[in-house]
XYZ file of C-alpha atoms in Angstrom:
735
model
C -25.397 10.559 -11.663
C -28.390 7.955 -13.011
C -27.983 4.566 -11.878
C -27.798 3.822 -15.207
C -24.135 5.903 -15.449
C -23.293 3.837 -12.439
C -20.317 2.122 -13.530
C -17.978 -0.226 -11.170
C -14.632 -0.697 -12.730
C -14.241 -4.440 -11.124
C -10.771 -6.485 -10.802
C -11.071 -10.474 -11.757
C -9.089 -13.739 -11.151
C -8.183 -13.652 -14.587
C -4.836 -14.095 -16.972
C -5.711 -10.028 -18.867
C -3.946 -7.116 -17.182
C -7.267 -4.462 -17.796
C -10.575 -3.800 -15.548
C -13.388 -5.333 -16.332
C -17.128 -2.200 -16.298
C -20.122 -3.892 -14.485
C -23.761 -1.982 -14.271
C -24.956 -1.124 -10.767
C -27.909 0.786 -8.879
C -26.369 0.259 -5.800
C -25.397 3.405 -3.963
C -22.853 4.410 -1.529
C -20.131 1.845 -3.168
C -16.445 1.927 -2.164
C -13.640 0.804 -3.562
C -12.601 -2.600 -2.166
C -16.529 -4.304 -1.981
C -16.390 -7.439 -3.404
C -18.574 -8.329 -5.996
C -20.242 -11.558 -8.201
C -20.410 -10.490 -11.700
C -21.013 -12.621 -15.121
C -18.043 -13.301 -16.924
C -18.689 -15.159 -20.292
C -21.022 -18.339 -19.207
C -20.150 -18.266 -15.582
C -20.591 -16.072 -12.165
C -16.958 -14.693 -10.623
C -15.542 -13.262 -7.590
C -14.373 -9.966 -8.215
C -13.213 -6.596 -6.225
C -14.279 -2.675 -6.766
C -11.145 -0.988 -8.126
C -12.907 1.856 -9.669
C -16.216 3.911 -9.909
C -17.129 6.114 -12.948
C -19.587 8.075 -14.780
C -18.922 6.798 -18.135
C -17.977 3.238 -19.734
C -16.923 2.595 -23.318
C -18.898 -0.304 -23.633
C -22.290 0.195 -25.148
C -25.173 -0.251 -22.564
C -26.783 -2.787 -24.240
C -23.731 -4.763 -24.186
C -23.584 -3.650 -20.364
C -23.573 -6.287 -17.325
C -24.725 -5.636 -14.473
C -23.665 -7.301 -11.269
C -25.267 -10.280 -9.706
C -23.938 -9.296 -5.922
C -22.987 -6.757 -4.217
C -21.390 -7.883 -0.875
C -21.139 -5.140 1.690
C -17.861 -6.330 3.263
C -14.758 -4.286 1.989
C -12.193 -6.375 1.675
C -8.577 -3.433 1.310
C -8.376 -0.305 2.456
C -6.235 2.378 0.069
C -3.144 1.686 1.541
C -3.491 -1.473 0.170
C -5.191 -0.835 -2.694
C -1.324 1.579 -3.369
C 0.349 -2.086 -2.620
C -1.704 -3.939 -4.803
C -0.391 -0.928 -7.662
C 2.561 -1.631 -6.750
C 3.184 -5.067 -6.765
C 1.395 -5.220 -10.193
C 3.390 -2.681 -11.893
C 6.643 -3.670 -10.440
C 6.142 -7.498 -10.504
C 4.182 -7.133 -14.207
C 1.094 -9.193 -12.750
C -2.359 -7.836 -14.203
C -4.229 -6.327 -10.989
C -7.254 -8.836 -10.776
C -4.908 -12.172 -10.050
C -2.596 -9.512 -8.246
C -5.835 -8.708 -5.519
C -7.212 -12.445 -5.150
C -4.043 -13.714 -5.086
C -3.761 -12.025 -2.240
C -6.950 -12.796 -0.160
C -7.964 -15.529 1.584
C -9.047 -18.268 -0.504
C -12.631 -18.921 1.161
C -13.041 -15.189 0.275
C -12.893 -16.548 -3.540
C -16.091 -19.022 -3.302
C -19.116 -17.315 -4.296
C -20.788 -17.896 -0.859
C -18.749 -17.120 2.217
C -19.322 -16.845 5.965
C -16.940 -16.491 8.814
C -16.495 -19.190 11.684
C -19.529 -18.668 14.122
C -18.368 -17.298 17.189
C -18.211 -19.211 20.235
C -19.114 -18.277 23.911
C -19.059 -19.697 27.519
C -22.302 -18.883 29.442
C -22.069 -17.699 33.339
C -24.986 -16.998 36.291
C -25.607 -12.974 36.914
C -24.693 -12.111 40.835
C -28.760 -11.574 40.401
C -29.475 -15.505 39.314
C -27.085 -16.485 41.659
C -29.048 -14.331 44.407
C -32.616 -15.375 43.615
C -31.707 -19.337 43.115
C -33.492 -21.438 40.986
C -36.485 -21.588 43.282
C -37.614 -18.077 41.798
C -38.061 -19.794 37.922
C -41.605 -21.052 36.596
C -42.231 -25.263 38.331
C -42.945 -26.494 34.646
C -39.634 -24.673 32.545
C -37.793 -28.223 33.572
C -34.916 -27.448 30.773
C -34.601 -24.052 32.099
C -33.704 -24.802 36.276
C -31.593 -28.047 34.335
C -29.464 -25.107 32.881
C -29.145 -22.907 35.533
C -28.527 -25.845 38.449
C -25.723 -26.791 35.527
C -24.324 -23.243 35.569
C -24.894 -23.088 39.651
C -22.339 -26.569 39.446
C -19.832 -25.463 36.974
C -19.851 -21.738 36.755
C -19.289 -22.025 33.223
C -20.467 -23.779 29.983
C -19.416 -24.003 26.455
C -22.133 -23.854 24.156
C -21.683 -28.424 23.481
C -22.255 -28.910 26.902
C -25.894 -26.655 26.991
C -26.585 -28.912 23.662
C -25.759 -32.197 25.783
C -28.341 -31.274 27.788
C -31.341 -29.600 25.398
C -31.755 -29.109 21.683
C -33.938 -26.367 23.279
C -31.004 -24.808 24.770
C -30.829 -21.589 22.574
C -34.406 -20.501 23.218
C -33.596 -21.355 27.571
C -30.145 -18.873 26.780
C -32.634 -16.506 25.492
C -35.697 -16.497 27.852
C -32.665 -16.098 30.585
C -30.836 -13.416 29.323
C -34.552 -11.667 28.721
C -34.228 -11.848 32.778
C -30.746 -10.414 33.254
C -30.004 -14.237 34.752
C -27.184 -14.548 32.088
C -23.964 -13.581 30.862
C -21.682 -14.701 27.920
C -17.951 -13.868 27.255
C -16.748 -14.991 23.389
C -14.191 -17.820 23.560
C -10.781 -16.424 22.377
C -9.622 -18.066 19.371
C -6.773 -20.005 21.497
C -7.821 -21.383 24.786
C -4.391 -23.093 25.553
C -2.715 -21.637 28.702
C 1.149 -20.523 27.896
C 3.646 -20.732 30.750
C 5.569 -17.083 30.919
C 8.943 -17.929 31.208
C 10.886 -15.436 33.451
C 11.659 -12.413 31.390
C 15.259 -11.869 30.944
C 16.972 -8.446 31.290
C 18.544 -6.830 27.730
C 22.385 -6.799 27.580
C 24.012 -3.784 26.729
C 23.941 -4.761 22.577
C 20.164 -5.579 23.189
C 19.160 -2.367 24.775
C 21.611 -0.208 22.365
C 19.087 -2.140 19.225
C 16.005 -1.364 21.379
C 16.395 2.420 22.000
C 17.758 2.943 18.710
C 14.995 1.445 17.138
C 11.992 3.196 19.063
C 13.575 6.593 18.547
C 12.215 5.619 14.838
C 8.955 4.662 16.117
C 6.582 7.124 14.463
C 8.228 7.732 11.205
C 9.428 5.308 8.595
C 13.105 3.823 8.936
C 14.517 0.325 7.941
C 16.669 -1.552 10.322
C 18.631 -4.433 10.225
C 18.934 -6.374 13.303
C 21.846 -8.039 12.781
C 22.939 -11.034 15.541
C 24.453 -13.916 16.063
C 22.175 -17.146 16.781
C 21.472 -17.231 19.868
C 21.918 -13.784 20.689
C 18.369 -12.309 21.999
C 16.751 -10.989 18.840
C 13.460 -12.319 19.636
C 13.377 -10.364 22.967
C 14.280 -7.526 21.173
C 11.250 -7.878 18.971
C 9.040 -8.459 21.769
C 10.584 -5.142 23.584
C 10.106 -2.935 19.904
C 6.255 -4.519 20.097
C 5.403 -3.997 23.568
C 6.898 -0.693 22.807
C 4.371 -0.415 19.631
C 1.623 -1.537 21.571
C 1.070 1.315 24.217
C -0.257 3.533 20.866
C -3.954 3.071 21.484
C -5.042 0.396 18.504
C -2.010 -0.339 17.447
C -1.019 -3.279 15.324
C 1.919 -5.077 14.786
C 3.045 -7.643 11.661
C 5.848 -10.365 12.496
C 6.543 -12.183 9.272
C 8.591 -15.587 9.668
C 9.663 -17.476 6.709
C 7.821 -20.839 6.756
C 4.922 -22.882 9.368
C 7.770 -24.811 11.206
C 8.830 -21.378 13.093
C 5.790 -20.218 14.023
C 4.653 -22.502 17.040
C 7.548 -21.591 19.379
C 7.826 -17.955 18.611
C 3.729 -18.161 19.250
C 3.544 -19.685 22.170
C 6.224 -17.303 23.296
C 4.380 -13.996 22.034
C 1.832 -15.691 23.441
C 2.977 -16.225 26.667
C 4.333 -12.616 26.323
C 1.303 -10.787 25.436
C -1.908 -12.392 26.974
C -3.943 -9.016 27.185
C -3.805 -8.668 23.226
C -5.383 -10.448 21.096
C -2.788 -12.329 18.801
C -3.530 -14.109 15.242
C -1.610 -16.737 13.070
C -1.643 -16.729 8.987
C -0.164 -19.681 7.603
C -0.929 -22.411 5.407
C -1.879 -24.858 8.230
C -5.184 -23.555 8.988
C -8.136 -24.272 7.611
C -9.830 -21.844 5.050
C -12.731 -20.650 7.598
C -9.771 -19.958 10.369
C -7.573 -18.260 8.133
C -10.420 -16.047 6.953
C -11.575 -15.516 10.672
C -7.798 -14.615 11.308
C -7.240 -12.295 8.354
C -10.853 -10.657 9.067
C -9.684 -9.721 12.630
C -6.183 -8.366 11.635
C -8.656 -5.907 8.801
C -11.077 -4.475 11.604
C -8.151 -4.102 13.631
C -9.098 -6.244 16.354
C -5.948 -8.329 16.227
C -3.280 -6.607 17.466
C -0.281 -9.013 16.733
C -0.152 -10.890 13.339
C 2.431 -13.598 12.655
C 2.607 -14.899 9.721
C 4.565 -15.950 6.571
C 4.802 -14.321 3.349
C 1.249 -13.773 2.226
C 0.356 -12.166 5.126
C 2.435 -8.801 3.796
C -0.488 -7.940 2.248
C -3.017 -9.075 5.298
C -4.961 -5.075 6.021
C -4.234 -3.727 9.003
C -5.743 -0.415 9.684
C -3.328 0.628 12.218
C -0.334 -0.729 11.931
C 2.337 0.549 13.307
C 5.595 -2.190 12.950
C 6.447 -4.754 10.789
C 9.345 -7.143 12.289
C 10.682 -9.864 9.795
C 12.826 -13.008 11.072
C 15.513 -14.393 9.201
C 14.753 -11.869 6.515
C 17.598 -13.917 4.558
C 15.325 -16.928 3.861
C 14.638 -17.855 0.219
C 11.127 -18.675 1.233
C 9.503 -15.126 1.395
C 10.095 -15.533 -2.591
C 6.845 -16.235 -3.648
C 7.615 -19.040 -7.126
C 4.396 -19.241 -8.279
C 1.507 -16.409 -9.561
C 2.674 -13.109 -8.608
C 6.521 -13.659 -7.581
C 7.157 -11.241 -5.192
C 9.410 -10.734 -2.440
C 7.473 -10.616 1.168
C 10.625 -8.380 2.518
C 10.629 -6.026 -0.414
C 7.216 -5.728 -0.537
C 7.324 -5.285 3.393
C 9.942 -2.374 3.245
C 7.878 -0.948 0.230
C 4.526 -0.808 2.632
C 6.818 0.374 5.702
C 7.853 3.392 3.589
C 4.399 4.174 2.314
C 2.512 3.904 5.652
C 5.100 5.536 7.348
C 6.396 3.170 10.280
C 9.354 1.669 11.161
C 10.589 -1.711 9.497
C 12.905 -4.555 11.746
C 15.028 -7.430 9.601
C 16.434 -9.963 11.869
C 18.781 -12.499 10.615
C 22.436 -14.027 11.665
C 23.076 -14.207 7.988
C 21.238 -11.413 6.332
C 21.124 -11.634 2.501
C 23.722 -9.892 0.633
C 20.904 -7.508 -0.828
C 20.040 -6.376 2.269
C 23.899 -6.591 3.947
C 24.934 -4.322 0.861
C 22.357 -1.893 1.899
C 23.083 -1.284 5.386
C 26.964 -1.081 5.294
C 28.099 -0.881 1.431
C 25.522 1.870 -0.314
C 27.961 4.413 -2.171
C 25.845 7.447 -1.192
C 24.593 7.040 2.379
C 23.239 3.700 3.773
C 19.757 2.994 3.072
C 19.202 0.874 6.533
C 19.911 1.208 9.830
C 22.630 -1.407 10.964
C 22.795 -2.681 14.680
C 24.758 -6.012 15.895
C 24.105 -8.559 18.681
C 27.778 -9.824 19.511
C 26.954 -12.416 21.932
C 24.298 -14.481 22.801
C 21.926 -14.066 25.221
C 21.858 -16.794 27.604
C 24.890 -16.174 30.300
C 27.477 -18.159 30.451
C 26.776 -19.787 26.645
C 29.210 -19.802 23.606
C 29.494 -20.280 20.080
C 29.470 -23.797 18.982
C 33.571 -25.366 17.401
C 32.903 -25.914 14.650
C 35.393 -28.573 12.845
C 35.738 -30.339 9.574
C 36.350 -33.974 9.308
C 38.346 -34.692 6.085
C 36.273 -37.215 4.811
C 38.665 -37.526 1.758
C 41.601 -39.109 4.456
C 38.648 -40.437 6.737
C 37.099 -43.848 6.185
C 33.578 -43.196 5.959
C 30.882 -46.075 6.930
C 27.349 -45.838 5.170
C 27.992 -42.221 5.547
C 29.614 -41.148 9.003
C 32.773 -40.825 9.613
C 34.357 -42.504 13.003
C 35.107 -38.908 14.866
C 31.338 -38.203 14.162
C 30.132 -41.694 15.497
C 31.936 -41.204 18.489
C 31.139 -37.119 19.177
C 26.949 -38.826 19.369
C 28.311 -41.667 21.441
C 29.730 -39.295 23.688
C 26.618 -37.047 23.577
C 24.798 -40.445 24.950
C 26.645 -40.994 27.320
C 26.485 -37.647 28.924
C 22.535 -37.234 28.190
C 23.201 -34.352 25.868
C 21.162 -34.428 22.001
C 22.144 -34.484 19.179
C 21.424 -33.221 15.803
C 22.534 -34.927 12.169
C 21.938 -32.916 9.409
C 21.107 -34.049 5.624
C 20.005 -31.586 3.029
C 17.681 -34.562 1.585
C 14.499 -36.857 2.554
C 13.837 -40.270 1.618
C 16.579 -43.154 1.530
C 18.500 -42.668 -0.987
C 18.864 -39.957 -3.987
C 19.710 -43.353 -6.418
C 18.156 -46.960 -7.098
C 21.798 -47.911 -8.830
C 22.539 -51.552 -11.221
C 25.574 -52.970 -10.306
C 26.039 -54.566 -13.689
C 24.869 -51.821 -16.557
C 24.905 -48.598 -13.904
C 20.984 -47.792 -14.494
C 20.006 -45.472 -12.596
C 15.934 -44.633 -12.022
C 15.062 -41.738 -13.771
C 11.448 -39.471 -14.193
C 10.090 -39.485 -17.358
C 8.505 -36.545 -16.773
C 11.825 -34.338 -15.326
C 15.313 -34.296 -15.991
C 16.316 -35.907 -12.376
C 16.259 -39.179 -10.826
C 14.052 -41.090 -8.798
C 14.242 -40.719 -5.059
C 14.402 -43.852 -3.088
C 11.703 -43.972 -0.472
C 12.853 -47.594 0.902
C 10.243 -48.229 4.047
C 7.583 -47.674 1.380
C 9.186 -49.664 -1.528
C 8.693 -46.755 -4.005
C 10.605 -44.319 -5.940
C 9.400 -40.479 -5.966
C 10.541 -37.886 -8.386
C 10.927 -34.711 -5.568
C 9.789 -32.510 -8.579
C 6.542 -33.184 -10.064
C 5.691 -36.300 -7.552
C 5.458 -39.089 -9.767
C 5.705 -42.058 -8.054
C 6.513 -45.920 -9.097
C 6.551 -49.466 -7.713
C 10.576 -49.978 -6.655
C 11.644 -53.036 -9.625
C 13.176 -55.989 -8.119
C 15.472 -56.599 -11.385
C 16.934 -53.743 -14.213
C 14.701 -52.607 -16.706
C 17.656 -52.440 -18.643
C 19.961 -55.408 -18.433
C 17.578 -57.529 -16.109
C 20.188 -57.548 -13.109
C 18.449 -57.861 -9.548
C 21.509 -56.704 -8.016
C 20.269 -53.092 -7.168
C 20.920 -51.397 -4.432
C 20.493 -47.508 -3.079
C 23.353 -45.308 -3.370
C 23.688 -41.959 -1.501
C 22.180 -40.032 1.783
C 18.736 -40.036 2.704
C 17.169 -38.657 6.237
C 15.455 -42.341 6.042
C 19.279 -44.263 5.371
C 20.496 -42.011 7.994
C 17.899 -42.806 10.146
C 18.512 -46.626 9.358
C 22.100 -45.775 9.934
C 21.991 -44.343 13.292
C 19.494 -47.299 14.473
C 22.223 -49.310 13.381
C 24.706 -48.047 15.623
C 22.919 -46.979 18.180
C 20.430 -49.209 19.237
C 19.583 -47.833 22.416
C 19.118 -44.352 21.618
C 16.099 -42.563 21.170
C 15.830 -41.323 17.547
C 13.684 -39.172 15.398
C 13.522 -37.958 11.783
C 12.087 -34.892 11.019
C 11.028 -34.416 6.960
C 8.237 -33.352 4.915
C 7.405 -37.095 5.248
C 7.071 -37.499 8.574
C 6.142 -34.354 9.642
C 2.805 -33.311 7.788
C 0.247 -32.020 9.760
C 0.449 -29.074 12.230
C 0.775 -30.139 15.438
C 3.586 -32.390 14.766
C 6.350 -29.992 14.899
C 4.582 -28.825 18.751
C 4.767 -32.523 19.760
C 8.882 -32.507 18.462
C 9.286 -29.073 20.890
C 7.834 -30.612 23.828
C 9.750 -34.111 23.473
C 13.143 -32.189 22.892
C 12.196 -29.988 25.142
C 11.411 -33.064 27.948
C 14.492 -34.584 26.741
C 12.206 -37.868 25.311
C 14.903 -37.646 22.456
C 18.529 -38.586 22.039
C 19.233 -37.785 18.295
C 17.324 -35.656 15.910
C 17.640 -36.520 12.170
C 16.805 -33.607 9.895
C 16.380 -31.996 6.454
C 16.480 -27.323 6.006
C 13.265 -27.489 8.077
C 14.966 -27.387 11.546
C 18.576 -25.465 10.442
C 16.163 -22.296 11.840
C 15.207 -20.382 14.522
C 14.118 -23.632 16.726
C 15.668 -23.606 20.477
C 16.634 -26.621 21.699
C 18.704 -26.012 24.748
C 20.029 -29.196 25.589
C 20.798 -29.577 21.644
C 25.417 -30.222 22.245
C 25.912 -31.837 19.055
C 25.320 -31.130 15.088
C 26.676 -33.699 12.526
C 26.392 -32.141 8.859
C 26.261 -34.651 6.044
C 27.266 -34.232 2.717
C 27.323 -30.255 1.997
C 29.892 -30.810 -1.024
C 27.428 -30.803 -3.751
C 26.315 -27.045 -3.091
C 30.427 -26.152 -2.985
C 30.543 -26.069 -7.012
C 27.328 -25.219 -8.045
C 26.717 -23.375 -11.403
C 24.023 -21.330 -9.152
C 25.701 -17.801 -8.222
C 23.668 -17.595 -4.734
C 24.905 -21.103 -4.376
C 27.961 -20.492 -1.780
C 25.730 -17.787 0.002
C 23.119 -20.414 0.848
C 24.981 -22.740 2.209
C 26.818 -20.214 4.196
C 23.823 -19.192 5.954
C 22.014 -22.417 5.978
C 25.275 -24.131 7.734
C 25.900 -21.342 9.943
C 22.289 -21.829 10.790
C 22.295 -25.252 11.419
C 25.263 -24.530 13.327
C 23.142 -22.567 15.504
C 21.453 -25.123 16.834
C 24.071 -26.001 19.207
C 24.922 -25.145 22.524
C 22.251 -22.366 22.593
C 22.153 -22.950 26.900
C 24.721 -23.446 29.135
C 26.142 -26.491 27.479
C 29.013 -26.064 25.179
C 28.048 -26.787 21.637
C 30.150 -28.108 18.438
C 29.680 -28.920 15.474
C 31.666 -31.236 13.293
C 30.943 -30.930 9.116
C 32.269 -33.967 6.953
C 33.469 -32.867 3.673
C 36.512 -33.725 0.779
C 37.566 -29.924 0.811
C 37.841 -28.771 4.503
C 40.027 -26.276 3.659
C 37.624 -24.469 1.562
C 37.105 -20.895 2.167
C 33.018 -21.199 3.220
C 34.519 -23.568 6.208
C 37.293 -21.350 6.756
C 34.864 -18.212 7.453
C 32.433 -20.798 9.170
C 35.021 -22.162 11.654
C 36.067 -18.075 13.139
C 31.610 -17.155 12.559
C 32.827 -14.614 10.618
C 30.129 -13.917 8.054
C 30.895 -10.204 7.740
C 34.354 -11.062 6.102
C 32.677 -13.555 3.848
C 29.797 -11.147 2.981
C 32.151 -8.592 1.885
C 34.447 -10.945 -0.123
C 31.188 -12.226 -1.921
C 30.604 -8.732 -2.536
C 33.578 -7.772 -4.426
C 32.636 -10.787 -6.760
C 29.340 -10.122 -7.138
C 30.702 -6.429 -8.114
C 33.326 -7.832 -10.930
C 30.567 -9.974 -11.727
C 28.153 -7.619 -12.111
C 25.699 -9.698 -10.465
C 23.177 -8.775 -7.706
C 23.276 -5.812 -5.482
C 24.889 -4.134 -7.513
C 23.226 -5.291 -11.035
C 19.022 -5.924 -11.450
C 18.016 -9.435 -13.238
C 14.727 -10.587 -14.577
C 14.234 -13.831 -16.063
C 12.177 -15.346 -19.377
C 11.069 -19.120 -18.010
C 9.367 -20.719 -21.128
C 7.699 -24.099 -21.335
C 6.182 -26.224 -24.077
C 5.254 -29.722 -24.886
C 8.133 -28.989 -27.646
C 11.072 -27.465 -27.236
C 10.909 -25.942 -30.436
C 7.869 -23.428 -29.659
C 9.696 -22.465 -26.598
C 13.164 -21.376 -28.600
C 10.625 -19.553 -31.135
C 9.004 -17.955 -28.937
C 12.340 -16.382 -26.428
C 14.247 -15.717 -29.628
C 11.662 -13.638 -30.849
C 11.162 -12.138 -26.943
C 14.855 -11.764 -27.223
C 15.074 -9.387 -30.297
C 12.105 -7.870 -29.403
C 14.107 -7.031 -26.128
C 17.308 -5.421 -28.074
C 15.381 -3.314 -29.879
C 13.949 -1.513 -27.075
C 16.696 -0.787 -24.975
C 20.437 -0.251 -25.164
C 20.877 0.322 -21.779
C 19.989 -3.183 -20.539
C 22.119 -6.490 -21.692
C 20.094 -9.386 -23.059
C 21.280 -13.041 -23.329
C 21.023 -15.613 -25.748
C 18.050 -17.808 -24.725
C 19.516 -21.074 -22.280
C 17.722 -24.044 -21.169
C 17.971 -24.257 -17.292
C 19.919 -26.971 -14.613
C 16.242 -29.042 -14.678
C 15.652 -28.855 -18.704
C 12.570 -30.680 -18.070
C 9.790 -30.684 -15.657
C 6.493 -32.724 -15.380
C 6.819 -33.233 -18.899
C 7.584 -29.811 -20.087
C 10.184 -28.822 -22.179
C 11.866 -25.580 -20.707
C 14.282 -22.729 -21.658
C 14.801 -19.084 -20.145
C 16.738 -16.337 -21.012
C 17.944 -13.273 -19.012
C 17.913 -9.237 -18.567
C 20.337 -7.595 -16.918
C 20.814 -3.916 -16.323
C 22.684 -1.404 -13.752
C 19.582 0.991 -13.417
C 16.364 -0.699 -11.736
C 14.714 2.518 -13.490
C 16.389 1.095 -17.086
C 14.847 -2.064 -16.551
C 11.691 -1.534 -15.753
C 10.820 0.636 -18.457
C 11.721 -2.020 -20.794
C 9.495 -4.551 -19.173
C 6.606 -1.675 -19.820
C 6.571 -2.192 -23.269
C 7.792 -5.678 -23.647
C 5.430 -7.461 -21.168
C 2.251 -6.449 -23.140
C 4.462 -7.475 -26.399
C 4.632 -10.723 -25.154
C 1.183 -11.246 -24.197
C 0.208 -10.021 -27.663
C 2.744 -12.677 -29.218
C 0.731 -15.503 -31.498
C 4.199 -17.674 -30.536
C 3.336 -17.174 -27.180
C 0.031 -19.045 -27.334
C 1.821 -22.392 -27.558
C 3.825 -21.975 -24.450
C 3.268 -21.363 -20.739
C 5.789 -18.331 -19.914
C 6.601 -16.399 -17.149
C 8.307 -13.123 -16.677
C 10.401 -13.325 -12.695
C 11.343 -10.033 -11.482
C 14.432 -10.508 -9.592
C 14.362 -13.731 -9.377
C 15.982 -16.162 -6.932
C 16.189 -19.232 -8.860
C 17.119 -20.149 -12.664
């Protein structure tokens, strides 16, 4: 092979489903190395995905790479994963790879965080003493004397003594007088709680899963809230890490699960390197953690959905906590589902995967209990709470159609909160809506504030006296009079977390109240502060959104009040009842997790609805099985496979022309796939763009994918699509 014919196939972060050829004179290039290449007038970061002797491009037009970085950013197993995602989700390979690596790597100049060290004197230095140093080396003497006094010094302390501290440390190192140790990523001290013993169900789950620790097996660990699923995870990780160099990946649905889980894991795995990967890390922190996982140094990785793509050369086990959570599905760019990608990765690497939840997604429940041929997943149950004498909370529905409601609260709920305050116990008020109130209403003409860019109303944020759109971010001053009729009697109607907080303060002025939502919890330390305050009983009443509905353990919380749930009962989304049941079951599970008996009050105008009947008996199994019957009759997931083509443009006619043409083409490609007419979604306009969509449905995933293989390239070449921003969403969760 000559240098002139050393051709690299490079994937770039561009919306073109192809790779690009570049010449290099660098020998020993590997697939997975990243390069800087010329692309038009720009320089771009790319990744080598192939090496060839030949190219179809003329020699004079073939460009050379600018730089080849020695770092290999993914291995063969990772490349298989990227290829699968690119093919299954019909997304360009270059964008698939580069959406999965840390953003810091995609910059032309990248550096990892510099390692930091602590310094101490060697026994030799202590024995000889400072008098053995040359008399004029005052800086050297000062550093040695400081080390004698302090034992350990960090670089900041040394720098404060002298700007030439590095040279002095080098001299001491050459003399054999000093040794250093690297500062770990997390220098906090974690207090280990007593290790609980496993009950019979936990032990059975551990034993059954452990039998498959050397081969692929997918397990559903279905356990009620507070049943000790996390303890089973920890025991499985301990078992996996007995193997030399082993690594474990733990996926959690969102950042608010990470602090509690991380502290518990660090306390139990203090001898192992544990790193986290989530959106609250800085770019440099994320890159450093990612590299530690890639190099096999980090034995435990806890991360959110993007972490499924992290290269881990010795991956031995994958755990997915709260597998039902919709945040595992990416809604922009590469629209992958981390659970599904994790199952593919586990199968590809021949390792077990454990999915834990109290409310499995119907797809997972079906795969574990109902598949016709044979169960795809192993099925394990935890039916009792792990804490001795702890029981599931009693769930009661308050019929607000027959009860007087004051500012969103029934007298029964107010009295229940007062009772908890008297007992020095904690309460959680759950409402899934930020802001003060959903709507600003004119008492005269019924005008409501609407977003001019979206098909939605503006939400009142009273403290800031602003109206905000929670869809596009539009923000404006709250008007003093009605823009339509001039009336000055404008009032907020409906409930939001800010309004609930104001009402609670009015009802219970002596109570210590904390509101937790995206508006009040913007820093990465805010949730840690919340856990500490709840643990130390510095909060009496917690008001929150779905951020608080999952995974959190508050031992002194004995009451949960749920407001304003009825809007989800009759949603056109076929998954709405599944999501509502899951959310209410999860938030109910926050109550009574220790020895304090828990109660849940749900305010509703429909107390006899099947969802609430199932909740009262904590009967997820029967509820899920009834939903599966409905889905089978309607030929919906998991009995059918769906693809959603979404389009948006400034003019609706452009969108409809494109979608109608796409529909006709799809109908001509296959008789085994049902192609529905284009329709407007619930949110017809978003961020100033008119929207429409069409659905493809098939009983065979193979038939659907075969159609997509021909259909997506047609859409990319379609001139009508040049005026439309469109996307293909395989296995969509939102319509």
